Structure formats: structure tokens, C-alpha cells
């Protein structure tokens, strides 16, 4: 059973910083991608930042220059360093992992964490 767990959310004032963590555990061959998502009111869930196991990153335009995603592959962990936070960053942040479970099978599966709340006050 694969489990994805986020942590690090909290309440911070505008301009402040938070660091989120996401850990994937269980039996797996390789994590191909891990990313952070949020869902603003009235919108679909959107990618905030993502990273492949090779270190290639993607960011939403709204967070470029403020957020940084990084990975610790031996620990199956990704981090999201969030600086210069704005009230509009307030949301539940979800971690998603795309995982190949077995070397003998190329099938890949998505796993979602439970989310961690980020609240930015003005």
C-alpha cells in the first residue's frame, strides 16, 4: 500500500514563508513525478509546482520566482519552499505522486495525499 503524506502548512502573514513536505512510502519501484496542487474557489485543481525524478521542474506562472520545489530521492520526499506569500496563495495544498510499482511492469499510478492547509493573512 502506497501512502502520500503532506505536512508543513500553517498560518503566516503576507510576505512570510512556509516549507511544505511530502513523503511517499510503501512498496514501489520508482517515483516518476511528484507535484503540489491547489484548487482556488471556482477553479479546477491546478499544478503549483512539480518535479520529476530527474530533477526537471515546472511551476505555475503565479508562483514563479517565489516558490521552489526540490527533492530528496533517497527519502522519497519533495519539498515546497514558499516565499513572499500572498493572501491569494491561501488554499489546501495537495501532493500527488506518479509511481511505477514494479520494475517488471511499466504501469504507472497516481497517489494523492490528504492535503495541508496554508493560510496567508493580509
CSV table of N, CA and C in Angstrom, one decimal:
chain,number,residue,atom,x,y,z
A,1,UNK,N,0.8,-1.2,0.0
A,1,UNK,CA,0.0,0.0,0.0
A,1,UNK,C,0.9,1.2,0.0
A,2,UNK,N,0.7,2.1,-1.0
A,2,UNK,CA,1.4,3.3,-1.1
A,2,UNK,C,0.7,4.4,-0.4
A,3,UNK,N,1.4,5.2,0.4
A,3,UNK,CA,0.8,6.3,1.1
A,3,UNK,C,1.6,7.6,0.8
A,4,UNK,N,0.9,8.7,0.6
A,4,UNK,CA,1.5,10.0,0.4
A,4,UNK,C,1.0,10.9,1.5
A,5,UNK,N,1.9,11.6,2.2
A,5,UNK,CA,1.5,12.4,3.4
A,5,UNK,C,2.2,13.7,3.3
A,6,UNK,N,1.4,14.8,3.4
A,6,UNK,CA,2.0,16.2,3.4
A,6,UNK,C,2.0,16.7,4.8
A,7,UNK,N,2.9,17.7,5.0
A,7,UNK,CA,3.0,18.4,6.3
A,7,UNK,C,3.6,19.8,6.0
A,8,UNK,N,3.5,20.6,7.0
A,8,UNK,CA,4.2,21.9,7.0
A,8,UNK,C,3.3,23.1,6.8
A,9,UNK,N,2.0,22.9,6.5
A,9,UNK,CA,1.1,24.0,6.4
A,9,UNK,C,0.9,24.8,7.7
A,10,UNK,N,0.3,25.9,7.6
A,10,UNK,CA,0.1,26.7,8.7
A,10,UNK,C,-0.4,28.1,8.4
A,11,UNK,N,-0.4,29.0,9.4
A,11,UNK,CA,-0.9,30.4,9.2
A,11,UNK,C,0.3,31.3,9.2
A,12,UNK,N,0.4,32.1,8.2
A,12,UNK,CA,1.5,33.0,8.0
A,12,UNK,C,1.0,34.4,7.5
A,13,UNK,N,1.7,35.4,7.9
A,13,UNK,CA,1.3,36.7,7.3
A,13,UNK,C,1.9,37.0,6.0
A,14,UNK,N,1.2,37.9,5.2
A,14,UNK,CA,1.7,38.2,3.8
A,14,UNK,C,3.1,38.6,3.9
A,15,UNK,N,3.9,38.0,2.9
A,15,UNK,CA,5.3,38.3,2.8
A,15,UNK,C,6.1,37.2,3.5
A,16,UNK,N,5.5,36.4,4.3
A,16,UNK,CA,6.2,35.4,5.0
A,16,UNK,C,6.5,34.1,4.2
A,17,UNK,N,7.0,33.1,4.9
A,17,UNK,CA,7.5,31.9,4.2
A,17,UNK,C,6.9,30.6,5.0
A,18,UNK,N,6.8,29.6,4.2
A,18,UNK,CA,6.5,28.3,4.7
A,18,UNK,C,7.2,27.2,3.9
A,19,UNK,N,7.5,26.1,4.5
A,19,UNK,CA,8.1,25.0,3.8
A,19,UNK,C,7.2,23.7,3.9
A,20,UNK,N,6.7,23.2,2.8
A,20,UNK,CA,5.9,22.0,2.9
A,20,UNK,C,6.7,20.8,2.5
A,21,UNK,N,6.3,19.7,3.1
A,21,UNK,CA,7.0,18.4,2.8
A,21,UNK,C,6.0,17.4,2.4
A,22,UNK,N,6.4,16.5,1.5
A,22,UNK,CA,5.6,15.4,1.1
A,22,UNK,C,6.4,14.1,1.0
A,23,UNK,N,5.9,13.1,1.7
A,23,UNK,CA,6.7,11.8,1.7
A,23,UNK,C,5.8,10.7,1.2
A,24,UNK,N,6.4,9.9,0.2
A,24,UNK,CA,5.7,8.8,-0.3
A,24,UNK,C,6.3,7.5,0.3
A,25,UNK,N,5.5,6.6,0.8
A,25,UNK,CA,6.0,5.4,1.4
A,25,UNK,C,5.3,4.2,0.9
A,26,UNK,N,5.8,3.0,1.1
A,26,UNK,CA,5.3,1.8,0.7
A,26,UNK,C,6.1,1.1,-0.4
A,27,UNK,N,5.6,0.0,-0.9
A,27,UNK,CA,6.4,-0.7,-1.9
A,27,UNK,C,6.2,-0.1,-3.3
A,28,UNK,N,7.4,0.3,-3.9
A,28,UNK,CA,7.4,0.9,-5.2
A,28,UNK,C,8.7,0.7,-5.8
A,29,UNK,N,8.7,0.8,-7.2
A,29,UNK,CA,10.0,0.7,-7.9
A,29,UNK,C,10.6,2.0,-8.1
A,30,UNK,N,9.7,3.0,-8.5
A,30,UNK,CA,10.3,4.3,-8.9
A,30,UNK,C,9.2,5.3,-8.8
A,31,UNK,N,9.5,6.5,-8.3
A,31,UNK,CA,8.6,7.7,-8.3
A,31,UNK,C,9.0,8.5,-9.5
A,32,UNK,N,8.1,8.6,-10.5
A,32,UNK,CA,8.4,9.3,-11.7
A,32,UNK,C,8.2,10.8,-11.6
A,33,UNK,N,7.3,11.2,-10.8
A,33,UNK,CA,6.9,12.6,-10.6
A,33,UNK,C,6.2,12.8,-9.3
A,34,UNK,N,6.5,14.0,-8.7
A,34,UNK,CA,5.8,14.4,-7.5
A,34,UNK,C,5.5,15.9,-7.7
A,35,UNK,N,4.3,16.3,-7.3
A,35,UNK,CA,3.9,17.7,-7.5
A,35,UNK,C,3.0,18.2,-6.4
A,36,UNK,N,2.9,19.5,-6.4
A,36,UNK,CA,2.0,20.2,-5.4
A,36,UNK,C,0.8,20.8,-6.2
A,37,UNK,N,-0.4,20.7,-5.7
A,37,UNK,CA,-1.6,21.2,-6.3
A,37,UNK,C,-2.4,22.0,-5.3
A,38,UNK,N,-3.2,22.9,-5.9
A,38,UNK,CA,-4.2,23.6,-5.1
A,38,UNK,C,-5.4,23.9,-5.9
A,39,UNK,N,-6.5,24.2,-5.3
A,39,UNK,CA,-7.8,24.5,-6.1
A,39,UNK,C,-8.4,25.7,-5.6
A,40,UNK,N,-8.1,26.9,-6.3
A,40,UNK,CA,-8.8,28.1,-5.9
A,40,UNK,C,-10.3,28.0,-6.1
A,41,UNK,N,-11.1,28.8,-5.3
A,41,UNK,CA,-12.5,28.7,-5.4
A,41,UNK,C,-13.0,29.0,-6.8
A,42,UNK,N,-13.9,28.1,-7.3
A,42,UNK,CA,-14.5,28.2,-8.6
A,42,UNK,C,-13.6,27.7,-9.8
A,43,UNK,N,-12.4,27.2,-9.4
A,43,UNK,CA,-11.5,26.7,-10.5
A,43,UNK,C,-11.2,25.2,-10.3
A,44,UNK,N,-10.6,24.7,-11.3
A,44,UNK,CA,-10.2,23.3,-11.2
A,44,UNK,C,-8.8,23.2,-10.5
A,45,UNK,N,-8.6,22.0,-9.9
A,45,UNK,CA,-7.3,21.8,-9.2
A,45,UNK,C,-6.1,22.1,-10.2
A,46,UNK,N,-5.2,22.9,-9.8
A,46,UNK,CA,-4.1,23.3,-10.6
A,46,UNK,C,-2.7,22.9,-10.1
A,47,UNK,N,-1.8,22.6,-11.0
A,47,UNK,CA,-0.4,22.3,-10.6
A,47,UNK,C,0.2,23.6,-10.1
A,48,UNK,N,0.8,23.6,-8.9
A,48,UNK,CA,1.6,24.7,-8.4
A,48,UNK,C,3.0,24.5,-8.8
A,49,UNK,N,3.6,23.3,-8.5
A,49,UNK,CA,4.9,23.0,-8.8
A,49,UNK,C,5.1,21.5,-8.9
A,50,UNK,N,5.9,21.1,-9.8
A,50,UNK,CA,6.1,19.6,-10.0
A,50,UNK,C,7.6,19.4,-10.3
A,51,UNK,N,8.0,18.1,-10.0
A,51,UNK,CA,9.4,17.7,-10.3
A,51,UNK,C,9.5,16.3,-10.6
A,52,UNK,N,10.3,15.9,-11.6
A,52,UNK,CA,10.5,14.5,-12.0
A,52,UNK,C,11.6,14.0,-11.2
A,53,UNK,N,11.8,12.6,-11.3
A,53,UNK,CA,12.9,12.0,-10.5
A,53,UNK,C,14.2,12.4,-11.1
A,54,UNK,N,14.2,13.0,-12.3
A,54,UNK,CA,15.5,13.5,-12.8
A,54,UNK,C,15.7,15.0,-12.5
A,55,UNK,N,14.8,15.6,-11.8
A,55,UNK,CA,15.0,17.0,-11.3
A,55,UNK,C,14.4,18.1,-12.2
A,56,UNK,N,13.7,17.7,-13.3
A,56,UNK,CA,13.1,18.7,-14.1
A,56,UNK,C,11.8,19.3,-13.4
A,57,UNK,N,11.7,20.6,-13.3
A,57,UNK,CA,10.7,21.3,-12.6
A,57,UNK,C,9.7,22.0,-13.5
A,58,UNK,N,8.5,22.2,-13.0
A,58,UNK,CA,7.5,23.0,-13.6
A,58,UNK,C,6.8,23.9,-12.5
A,59,UNK,N,6.5,25.1,-12.8
A,59,UNK,CA,5.8,26.0,-11.9
A,59,UNK,C,4.6,26.7,-12.6
A,60,UNK,N,3.6,26.9,-11.8
A,60,UNK,CA,2.6,27.8,-12.2
A,60,UNK,C,3.1,29.2,-12.3
A,61,UNK,N,2.6,30.0,-13.3
A,61,UNK,CA,3.1,31.3,-13.5
A,61,UNK,C,2.9,32.2,-12.3
A,62,UNK,N,1.9,31.9,-11.5
A,62,UNK,CA,1.6,32.8,-10.4
A,62,UNK,C,2.6,32.6,-9.2
A,63,UNK,N,3.4,31.5,-9.3
A,63,UNK,CA,4.3,31.3,-8.2
A,63,UNK,C,5.8,31.3,-8.6
A,64,UNK,N,6.1,31.5,-9.9
A,64,UNK,CA,7.4,31.6,-10.3
A,64,UNK,C,8.2,32.7,-9.7
A,65,UNK,N,9.4,32.4,-9.2
A,65,UNK,CA,10.2,33.4,-8.5
A,65,UNK,C,9.9,33.4,-7.0
A,66,UNK,N,8.9,32.8,-6.6
A,66,UNK,CA,8.5,32.8,-5.2
A,66,UNK,C,8.6,31.4,-4.5
A,67,UNK,N,8.2,30.4,-5.3
A,67,UNK,CA,8.2,29.0,-4.7
A,67,UNK,C,9.3,28.2,-5.4
A,68,UNK,N,9.9,27.3,-4.6
A,68,UNK,CA,10.9,26.4,-5.2
A,68,UNK,C,10.6,25.0,-4.7
A,69,UNK,N,10.5,24.1,-5.7
A,69,UNK,CA,10.3,22.7,-5.4
A,69,UNK,C,11.7,21.9,-5.5
A,70,UNK,N,11.9,21.0,-4.5
A,70,UNK,CA,13.1,20.2,-4.5
A,70,UNK,C,12.8,18.8,-4.1
A,71,UNK,N,13.7,17.9,-4.3
A,71,UNK,CA,13.5,16.5,-3.9
A,71,UNK,C,14.7,15.9,-3.2
A,72,UNK,N,14.4,15.0,-2.3
A,72,UNK,CA,15.4,14.1,-1.7
A,72,UNK,C,15.0,12.7,-2.0
A,73,UNK,N,15.6,12.2,-3.1
A,73,UNK,CA,15.2,10.9,-3.7
A,73,UNK,C,15.4,9.8,-2.7
A,74,UNK,N,16.5,9.7,-2.0
A,74,UNK,CA,16.6,8.5,-1.1
A,74,UNK,C,15.5,8.5,0.0
A,75,UNK,N,14.9,9.6,0.3
A,75,UNK,CA,13.8,9.6,1.3
A,75,UNK,C,12.5,9.7,0.7
A,76,UNK,N,12.4,9.6,-0.7
A,76,UNK,CA,11.1,9.7,-1.4
A,76,UNK,C,10.3,10.9,-0.9
A,77,UNK,N,11.0,12.0,-0.8
A,77,UNK,CA,10.4,13.2,-0.3
A,77,UNK,C,10.6,14.4,-1.2
A,78,UNK,N,9.6,15.3,-1.3
A,78,UNK,CA,9.7,16.5,-2.0
A,78,UNK,C,9.3,17.6,-1.1
A,79,UNK,N,9.9,18.8,-1.3
A,79,UNK,CA,9.6,20.0,-0.5
A,79,UNK,C,9.2,21.1,-1.4
A,80,UNK,N,8.4,22.0,-0.8
A,80,UNK,CA,8.0,23.2,-1.5
A,80,UNK,C,8.3,24.4,-0.6
A,81,UNK,N,9.3,25.1,-0.9
A,81,UNK,CA,9.7,26.3,-0.2
A,81,UNK,C,8.9,27.5,-0.8
A,82,UNK,N,8.0,28.1,0.1
A,82,UNK,CA,7.2,29.1,-0.4
A,82,UNK,C,7.6,30.4,0.3
A,83,UNK,N,8.1,31.4,-0.5
A,83,UNK,CA,8.5,32.7,0.0
A,83,UNK,C,7.6,33.8,-0.5
A,84,UNK,N,7.6,34.9,0.1
A,84,UNK,CA,6.8,36.1,-0.4
A,84,UNK,C,5.4,35.7,-0.5
A,85,UNK,N,4.8,35.0,0.4
A,85,UNK,CA,3.5,34.5,0.3
A,85,UNK,C,2.4,35.6,0.3
A,86,UNK,N,1.4,35.4,-0.5
A,86,UNK,CA,0.3,36.3,-0.7
A,86,UNK,C,-1.0,35.7,-0.2
A,87,UNK,N,-2.0,36.6,0.2
A,87,UNK,CA,-3.3,36.0,0.6
A,87,UNK,C,-3.9,35.1,-0.4
A,88,UNK,N,-3.7,35.4,-1.7
A,88,UNK,CA,-4.3,34.5,-2.7
A,88,UNK,C,-3.6,33.1,-2.8
A,89,UNK,N,-2.5,32.9,-2.1
A,89,UNK,CA,-1.9,31.6,-2.0
A,89,UNK,C,-2.7,30.7,-1.0
A,90,UNK,N,-3.6,31.3,-0.3
A,90,UNK,CA,-4.3,30.5,0.7
A,90,UNK,C,-5.1,29.4,0.0
A,91,UNK,N,-4.9,28.2,0.5
A,91,UNK,CA,-5.6,27.0,-0.1
A,91,UNK,C,-5.1,25.8,0.7
A,92,UNK,N,-5.8,24.7,0.4
A,92,UNK,CA,-5.3,23.4,0.8
A,92,UNK,C,-4.3,22.9,-0.3
A,93,UNK,N,-3.1,22.5,0.1
A,93,UNK,CA,-2.1,22.1,-0.8
A,93,UNK,C,-2.0,20.6,-0.8
A,94,UNK,N,-2.2,20.0,-2.0
A,94,UNK,CA,-2.2,18.5,-2.1
A,94,UNK,C,-0.9,18.0,-2.8
A,95,UNK,N,-0.4,16.9,-2.4
A,95,UNK,CA,0.7,16.3,-3.0
A,95,UNK,C,0.3,15.1,-3.9
A,96,UNK,N,0.8,15.0,-5.1
A,96,UNK,CA,0.5,13.9,-5.9
A,96,UNK,C,1.8,13.2,-6.4
A,97,UNK,N,1.8,11.9,-6.3
A,97,UNK,CA,2.9,11.1,-6.8
A,97,UNK,C,2.5,10.2,-7.9
A,98,UNK,N,3.3,10.1,-9.0
A,98,UNK,CA,3.1,9.2,-10.0
A,98,UNK,C,4.1,8.1,-9.9
A,99,UNK,N,3.7,6.9,-9.7
A,99,UNK,CA,4.6,5.8,-9.3
A,99,UNK,C,4.5,4.6,-10.2
A,100,UNK,N,5.6,4.1,-10.5
A,100,UNK,CA,5.7,2.8,-11.1
A,100,UNK,C,6.0,1.8,-10.0
A,101,UNK,N,5.1,0.8,-9.8
A,101,UNK,CA,5.1,0.0,-8.7
A,101,UNK,C,6.2,-1.1,-8.8
A,102,UNK,N,6.3,-1.7,-10.0
A,102,UNK,CA,7.2,-2.8,-10.2
A,102,UNK,C,8.1,-2.6,-11.4
A,103,UNK,N,9.4,-3.1,-11.3
A,103,UNK,CA,10.3,-3.0,-12.4
A,103,UNK,C,9.8,-3.8,-13.6
A,104,UNK,N,9.1,-4.9,-13.3
A,104,UNK,CA,8.6,-5.8,-14.3
A,104,UNK,C,7.3,-5.3,-15.1
A,105,UNK,N,6.7,-4.2,-14.6
A,105,UNK,CA,5.5,-3.7,-15.2
A,105,UNK,C,5.7,-2.2,-15.4
A,106,UNK,N,5.5,-1.7,-16.6
A,106,UNK,CA,5.6,-0.2,-16.8
A,106,UNK,C,4.4,0.6,-16.4
A,107,UNK,N,3.3,0.0,-15.9
A,107,UNK,CA,2.1,0.7,-15.5
A,107,UNK,C,2.5,1.7,-14.4
A,108,UNK,N,1.9,2.9,-14.5
A,108,UNK,CA,2.1,3.9,-13.5
A,108,UNK,C,0.7,4.3,-12.9
A,109,UNK,N,0.8,4.7,-11.6
A,109,UNK,CA,-0.4,5.0,-10.8
A,109,UNK,C,-0.2,6.3,-10.1
A,110,UNK,N,-1.3,7.0,-9.9
A,110,UNK,CA,-1.4,8.3,-9.2
A,110,UNK,C,-1.8,8.0,-7.7
A,111,UNK,N,-1.1,8.7,-6.8
A,111,UNK,CA,-1.5,8.7,-5.4
A,111,UNK,C,-1.5,10.1,-4.9
A,112,UNK,N,-2.6,10.4,-4.1
A,112,UNK,CA,-2.8,11.7,-3.6
A,112,UNK,C,-2.7,11.7,-2.1
A,113,UNK,N,-2.1,12.8,-1.5
A,113,UNK,CA,-2.1,13.0,-0.1
A,113,UNK,C,-3.4,13.6,0.4
A,114,UNK,N,-3.5,13.8,1.7
A,114,UNK,CA,-4.7,14.3,2.3
A,114,UNK,C,-4.8,15.8,2.2
A,115,UNK,N,-3.7,16.5,2.0
A,115,UNK,CA,-3.7,17.9,1.9
A,115,UNK,C,-3.2,18.6,3.2
A,116,UNK,N,-2.6,19.7,3.1
A,116,UNK,CA,-2.2,20.5,4.2
A,116,UNK,C,-2.6,22.0,4.0
A,117,UNK,N,-3.2,22.6,5.0
A,117,UNK,CA,-3.8,23.9,4.9
A,117,UNK,C,-2.7,25.0,5.0
A,118,UNK,N,-2.7,25.9,4.0
A,118,UNK,CA,-1.9,27.1,4.0
A,118,UNK,C,-2.8,28.3,4.0
A,119,UNK,N,-2.6,29.1,5.1
A,119,UNK,CA,-3.4,30.3,5.2
A,119,UNK,C,-2.5,31.5,5.3
A,120,UNK,N,-2.7,32.5,4.4
A,120,UNK,CA,-1.9,33.7,4.4
A,120,UNK,C,-2.8,34.9,4.7
A,121,UNK,N,-2.5,35.6,5.8
A,121,UNK,CA,-3.3,36.7,6.2
A,121,UNK,C,-2.7,38.0,5.6
A,122,UNK,N,-3.6,39.0,5.4
A,122,UNK,CA,-3.2,40.2,4.8
A,122,UNK,C,-2.9,41.3,5.9
